[in-house]
CSV table of C-alpha atoms (C1' of nucleotides) in Angstrom, one decimal:
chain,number,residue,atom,x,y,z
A,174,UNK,CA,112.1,112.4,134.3
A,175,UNK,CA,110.2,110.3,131.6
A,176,UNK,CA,106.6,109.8,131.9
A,177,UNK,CA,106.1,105.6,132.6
A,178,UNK,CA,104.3,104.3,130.1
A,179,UNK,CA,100.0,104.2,130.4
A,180,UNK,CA,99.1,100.7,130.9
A,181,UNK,CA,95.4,101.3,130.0
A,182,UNK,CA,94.2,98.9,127.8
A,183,UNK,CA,93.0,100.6,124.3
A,184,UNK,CA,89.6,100.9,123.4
A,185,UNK,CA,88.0,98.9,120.6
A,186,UNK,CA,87.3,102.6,119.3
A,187,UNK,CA,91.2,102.6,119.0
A,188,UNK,CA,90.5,100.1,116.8
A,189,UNK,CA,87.3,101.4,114.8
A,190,UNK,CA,89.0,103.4,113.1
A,191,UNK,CA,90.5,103.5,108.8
A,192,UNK,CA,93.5,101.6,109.1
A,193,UNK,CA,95.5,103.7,107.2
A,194,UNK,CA,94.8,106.5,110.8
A,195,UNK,CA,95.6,102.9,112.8
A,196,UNK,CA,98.8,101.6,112.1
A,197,UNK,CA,100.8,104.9,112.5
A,198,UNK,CA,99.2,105.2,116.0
A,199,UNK,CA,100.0,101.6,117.2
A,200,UNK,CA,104.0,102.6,117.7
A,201,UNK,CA,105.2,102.3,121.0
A,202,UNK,CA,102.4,101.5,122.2
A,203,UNK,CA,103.1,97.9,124.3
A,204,UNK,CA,102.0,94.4,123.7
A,205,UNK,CA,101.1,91.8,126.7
A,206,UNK,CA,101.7,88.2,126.1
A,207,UNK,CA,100.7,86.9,129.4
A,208,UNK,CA,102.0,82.9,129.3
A,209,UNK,CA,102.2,80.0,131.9
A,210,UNK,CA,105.8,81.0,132.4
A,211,UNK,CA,105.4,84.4,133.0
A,212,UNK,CA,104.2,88.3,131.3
A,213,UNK,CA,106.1,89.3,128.0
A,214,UNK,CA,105.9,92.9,126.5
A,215,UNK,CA,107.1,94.3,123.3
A,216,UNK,CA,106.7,97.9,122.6
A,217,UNK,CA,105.6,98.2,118.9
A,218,UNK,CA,108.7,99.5,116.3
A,219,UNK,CA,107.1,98.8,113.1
A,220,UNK,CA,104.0,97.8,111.7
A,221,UNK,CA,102.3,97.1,108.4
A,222,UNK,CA,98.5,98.0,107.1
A,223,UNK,CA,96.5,95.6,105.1
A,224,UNK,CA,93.2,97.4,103.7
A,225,UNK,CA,91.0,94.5,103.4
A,226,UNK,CA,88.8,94.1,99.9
A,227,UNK,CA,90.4,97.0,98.5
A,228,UNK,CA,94.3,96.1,98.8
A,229,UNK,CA,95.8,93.3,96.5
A,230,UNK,CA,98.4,92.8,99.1
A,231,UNK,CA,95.6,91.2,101.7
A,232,UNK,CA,94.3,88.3,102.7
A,233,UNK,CA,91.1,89.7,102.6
A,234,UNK,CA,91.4,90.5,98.6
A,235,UNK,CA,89.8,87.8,97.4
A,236,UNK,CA,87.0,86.6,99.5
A,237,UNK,CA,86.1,85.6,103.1
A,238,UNK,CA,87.5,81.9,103.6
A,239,UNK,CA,88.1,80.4,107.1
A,240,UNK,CA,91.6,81.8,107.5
A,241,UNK,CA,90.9,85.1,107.3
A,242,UNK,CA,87.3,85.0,108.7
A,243,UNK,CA,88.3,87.0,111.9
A,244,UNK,CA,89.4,90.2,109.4
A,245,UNK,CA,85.9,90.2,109.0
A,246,UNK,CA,84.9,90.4,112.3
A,247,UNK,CA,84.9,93.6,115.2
A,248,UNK,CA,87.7,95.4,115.5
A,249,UNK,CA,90.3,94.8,118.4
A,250,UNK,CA,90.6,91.2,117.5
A,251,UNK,CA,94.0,89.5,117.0
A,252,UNK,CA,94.0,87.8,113.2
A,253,UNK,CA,97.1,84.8,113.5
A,254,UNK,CA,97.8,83.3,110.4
A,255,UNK,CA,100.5,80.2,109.5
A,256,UNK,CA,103.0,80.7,106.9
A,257,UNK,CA,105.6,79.0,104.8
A,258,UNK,CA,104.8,75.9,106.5
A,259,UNK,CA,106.7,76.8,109.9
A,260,UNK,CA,105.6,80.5,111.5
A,261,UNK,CA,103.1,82.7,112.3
A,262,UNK,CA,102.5,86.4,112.0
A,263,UNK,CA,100.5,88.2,114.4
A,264,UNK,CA,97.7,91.4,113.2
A,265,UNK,CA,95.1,93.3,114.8
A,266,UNK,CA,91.9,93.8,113.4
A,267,UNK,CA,90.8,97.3,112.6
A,268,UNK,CA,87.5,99.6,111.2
A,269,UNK,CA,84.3,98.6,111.7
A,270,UNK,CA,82.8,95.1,111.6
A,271,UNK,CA,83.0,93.8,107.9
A,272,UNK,CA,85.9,95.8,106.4
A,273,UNK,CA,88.4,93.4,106.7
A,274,UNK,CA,91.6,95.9,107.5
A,275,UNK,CA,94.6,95.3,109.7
A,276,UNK,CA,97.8,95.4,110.7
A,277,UNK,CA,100.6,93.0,110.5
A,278,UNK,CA,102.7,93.5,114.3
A,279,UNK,CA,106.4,93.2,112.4
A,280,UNK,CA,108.7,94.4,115.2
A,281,UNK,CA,109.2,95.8,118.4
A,282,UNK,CA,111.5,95.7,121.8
A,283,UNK,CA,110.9,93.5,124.1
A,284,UNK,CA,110.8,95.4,127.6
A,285,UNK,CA,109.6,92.4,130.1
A,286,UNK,CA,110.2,89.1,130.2
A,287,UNK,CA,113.5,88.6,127.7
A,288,UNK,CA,114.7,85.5,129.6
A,289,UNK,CA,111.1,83.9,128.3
A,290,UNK,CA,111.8,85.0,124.8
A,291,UNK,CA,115.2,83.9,124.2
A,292,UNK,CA,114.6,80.5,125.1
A,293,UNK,CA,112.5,80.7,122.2
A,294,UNK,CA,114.8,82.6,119.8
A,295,UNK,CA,118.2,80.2,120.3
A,296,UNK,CA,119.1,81.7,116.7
A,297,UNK,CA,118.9,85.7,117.7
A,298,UNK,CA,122.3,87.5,118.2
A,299,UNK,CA,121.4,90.0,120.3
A,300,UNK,CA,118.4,91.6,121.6
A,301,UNK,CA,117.6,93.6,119.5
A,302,UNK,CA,116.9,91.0,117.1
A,303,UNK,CA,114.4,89.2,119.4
A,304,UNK,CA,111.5,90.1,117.6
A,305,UNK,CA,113.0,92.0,114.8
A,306,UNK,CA,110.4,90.4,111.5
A,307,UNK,CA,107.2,89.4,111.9
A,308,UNK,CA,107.6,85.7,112.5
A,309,UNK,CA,110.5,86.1,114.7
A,310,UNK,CA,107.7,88.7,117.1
A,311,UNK,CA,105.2,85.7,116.7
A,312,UNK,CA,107.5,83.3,118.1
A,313,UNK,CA,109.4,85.1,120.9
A,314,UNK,CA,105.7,85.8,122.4
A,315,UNK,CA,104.9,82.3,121.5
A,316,UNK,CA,102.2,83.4,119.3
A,317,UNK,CA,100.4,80.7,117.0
A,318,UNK,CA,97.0,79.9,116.1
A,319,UNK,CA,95.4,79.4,119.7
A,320,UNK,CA,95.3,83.4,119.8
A,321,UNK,CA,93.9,83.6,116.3
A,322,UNK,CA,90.4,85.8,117.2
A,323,UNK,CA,91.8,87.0,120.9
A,324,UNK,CA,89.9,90.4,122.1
A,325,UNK,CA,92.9,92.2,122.9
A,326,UNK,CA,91.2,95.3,124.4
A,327,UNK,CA,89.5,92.8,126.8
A,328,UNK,CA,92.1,92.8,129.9
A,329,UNK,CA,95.7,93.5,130.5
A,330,UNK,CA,95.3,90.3,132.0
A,331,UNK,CA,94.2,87.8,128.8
A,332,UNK,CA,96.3,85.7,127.3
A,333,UNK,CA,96.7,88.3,124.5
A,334,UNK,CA,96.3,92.1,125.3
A,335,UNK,CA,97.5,95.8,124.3
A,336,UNK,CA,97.9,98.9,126.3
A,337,UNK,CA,98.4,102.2,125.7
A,338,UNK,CA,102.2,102.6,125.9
A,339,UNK,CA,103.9,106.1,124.8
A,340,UNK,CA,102.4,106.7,121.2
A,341,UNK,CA,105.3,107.4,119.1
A,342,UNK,CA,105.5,111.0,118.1
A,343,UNK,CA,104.9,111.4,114.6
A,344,UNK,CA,108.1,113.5,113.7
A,345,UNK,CA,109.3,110.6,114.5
A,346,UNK,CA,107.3,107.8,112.3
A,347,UNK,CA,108.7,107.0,108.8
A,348,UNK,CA,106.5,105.2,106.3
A,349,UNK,CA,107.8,103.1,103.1
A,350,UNK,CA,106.2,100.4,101.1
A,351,UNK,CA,105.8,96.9,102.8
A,352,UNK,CA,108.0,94.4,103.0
A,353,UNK,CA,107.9,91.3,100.8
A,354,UNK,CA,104.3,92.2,99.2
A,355,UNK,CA,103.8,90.9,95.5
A,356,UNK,CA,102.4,92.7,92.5
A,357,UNK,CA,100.1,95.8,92.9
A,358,UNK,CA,99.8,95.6,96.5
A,359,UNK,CA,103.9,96.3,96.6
A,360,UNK,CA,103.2,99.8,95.8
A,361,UNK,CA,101.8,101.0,98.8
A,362,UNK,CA,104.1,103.0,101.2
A,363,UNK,CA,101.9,101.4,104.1
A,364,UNK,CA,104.9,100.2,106.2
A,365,UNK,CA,105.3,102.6,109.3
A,366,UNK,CA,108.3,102.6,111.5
A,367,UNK,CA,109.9,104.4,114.2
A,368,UNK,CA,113.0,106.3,112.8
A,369,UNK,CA,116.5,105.2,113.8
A,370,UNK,CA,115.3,101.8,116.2
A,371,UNK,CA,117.7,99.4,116.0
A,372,UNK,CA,114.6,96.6,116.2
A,373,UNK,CA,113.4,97.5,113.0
A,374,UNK,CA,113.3,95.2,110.2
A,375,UNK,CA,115.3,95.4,107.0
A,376,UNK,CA,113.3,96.2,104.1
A,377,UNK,CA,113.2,93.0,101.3
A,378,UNK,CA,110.9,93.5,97.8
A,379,UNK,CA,108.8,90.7,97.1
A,380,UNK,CA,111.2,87.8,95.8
A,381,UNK,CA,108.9,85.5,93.4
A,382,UNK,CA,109.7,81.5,94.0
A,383,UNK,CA,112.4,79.9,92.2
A,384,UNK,CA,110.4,76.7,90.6
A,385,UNK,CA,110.9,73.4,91.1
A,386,UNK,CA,111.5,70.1,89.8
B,732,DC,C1',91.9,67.2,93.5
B,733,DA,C1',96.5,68.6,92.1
B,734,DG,C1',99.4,72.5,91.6
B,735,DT,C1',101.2,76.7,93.3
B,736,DC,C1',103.1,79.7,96.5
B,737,DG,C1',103.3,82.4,100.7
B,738,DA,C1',102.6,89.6,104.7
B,739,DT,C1',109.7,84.5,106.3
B,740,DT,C1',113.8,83.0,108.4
B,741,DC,C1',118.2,80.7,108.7
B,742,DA,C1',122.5,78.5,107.3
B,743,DC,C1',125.9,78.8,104.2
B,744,DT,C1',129.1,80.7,100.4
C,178,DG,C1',123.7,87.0,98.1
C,179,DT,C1',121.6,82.5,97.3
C,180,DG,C1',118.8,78.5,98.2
C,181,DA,C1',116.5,75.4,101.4
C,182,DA,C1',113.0,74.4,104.8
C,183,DT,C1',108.1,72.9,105.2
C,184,DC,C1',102.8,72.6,105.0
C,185,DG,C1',98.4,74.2,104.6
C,186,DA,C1',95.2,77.3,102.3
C,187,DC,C1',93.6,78.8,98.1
C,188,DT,C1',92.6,78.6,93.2
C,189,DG,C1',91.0,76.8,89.2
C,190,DA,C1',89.9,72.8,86.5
DNA sequence: CAGTCGATTCACT
DNA sequence: GTGAATCGACTGA
């Protein structure tokens, strides 16, 4: 008999925490899209940590600007950002107000509401590859900016939400460095994933941009 | 204000 | 494995 998964929201303490203790903790723990159509969850397969002014690979490296102003804000937050002039990625905020930390949502398994998300995925092959990469998780929820700054430890019921799940075991979490981060910030092994799920993402270095004209 | 490029995905060879 | 798609944010002048 296997335990059903807790469907307690987590606590914005979950999220107050170094995101480097964060991201680990975030697998298999289950995402709520609640849309129009209908609920969609996704328990969480892999994820990526981004450690604000400190981490080359962030948005946050620079300085605060209006894209990433909600990395600055409380924890518990969902940061949605637009990308390569077509997707969106989805992260949660993490530590405490003003350190500017957290984690990209790359993958996961859709366990609710698969009819919703492959209306929206026309080009997956299988389920598995419903929200296998960051963008492809963005859009099967139907994730864009309107969610950027959602408090997802608010209700199971908002628009955007997270619940406690089945924490992965960590025998069972593998950690490499992330995928398709330039330079410096390539070097951290800040990727987490759960070991031998097929929903996982291929790893891809950083591929610099053949110019133009 | 123009140039550059992205925490990616997809079609095609 | 390679190259295109596609646009807005950021940087530096």
């Amino acid at each position: 008999m296997i335990a059903a998964p807790d469907r307690t929201p987590l606590t914005r303490d979950f999220f107050d925490r170094p995101v480097l203790e964060v991201a680990p903790d975030l697998l298999g723990r289950v995402l709520v899209r609640n849309t129009p159509e209908g609920p969609i969850e996704l328990r969480l397969t892999e994820v990526e940590a981004y450690d604000g002014p400190n981490d080359p690979g962030s948005h946050a490296y620079r300085s605060r600007t209006a894209r990433n102003d909600v990395m600055f804000g409380p924890p518990g937050h969902a940061y949605v950002y637009f990308t390569y002039g077509m997707w969106h990625c989805l992260n949660l905020v993490c530590g405490q107000e003003g350190t500017a930390s957290g984690v990209l949502l790359r993958a996961g398994e859709i366990t609710k509401g698969a009819d919703l998300t492959r209306k929206r995925r026309l080009s997956a092959r299988n389920d598995k590859e419903l929200a296998k990469g960051p963008a492809r998780l963005a859009t099967a929820l139907d994730v864009d900016r309107a969610l950027n700054g959602t408090d997802v430890c608010a209700s199971p019921d908002s628009p955007l939400a997270i619940l406690s799940g089945t924490p992965t075991p960590r025998d069972q979490v593998r950690n490499g460095p992330r995928t398709g981060v330039a330079g410096e910030g390539g070097v951290h092994p800040w990727r987490y994933w759960t070991v031998n799920d097929p929903t996982v993402s291929p790893y891809r270095p950083h591929a610099p941009r053949r110019r133009s004209t």
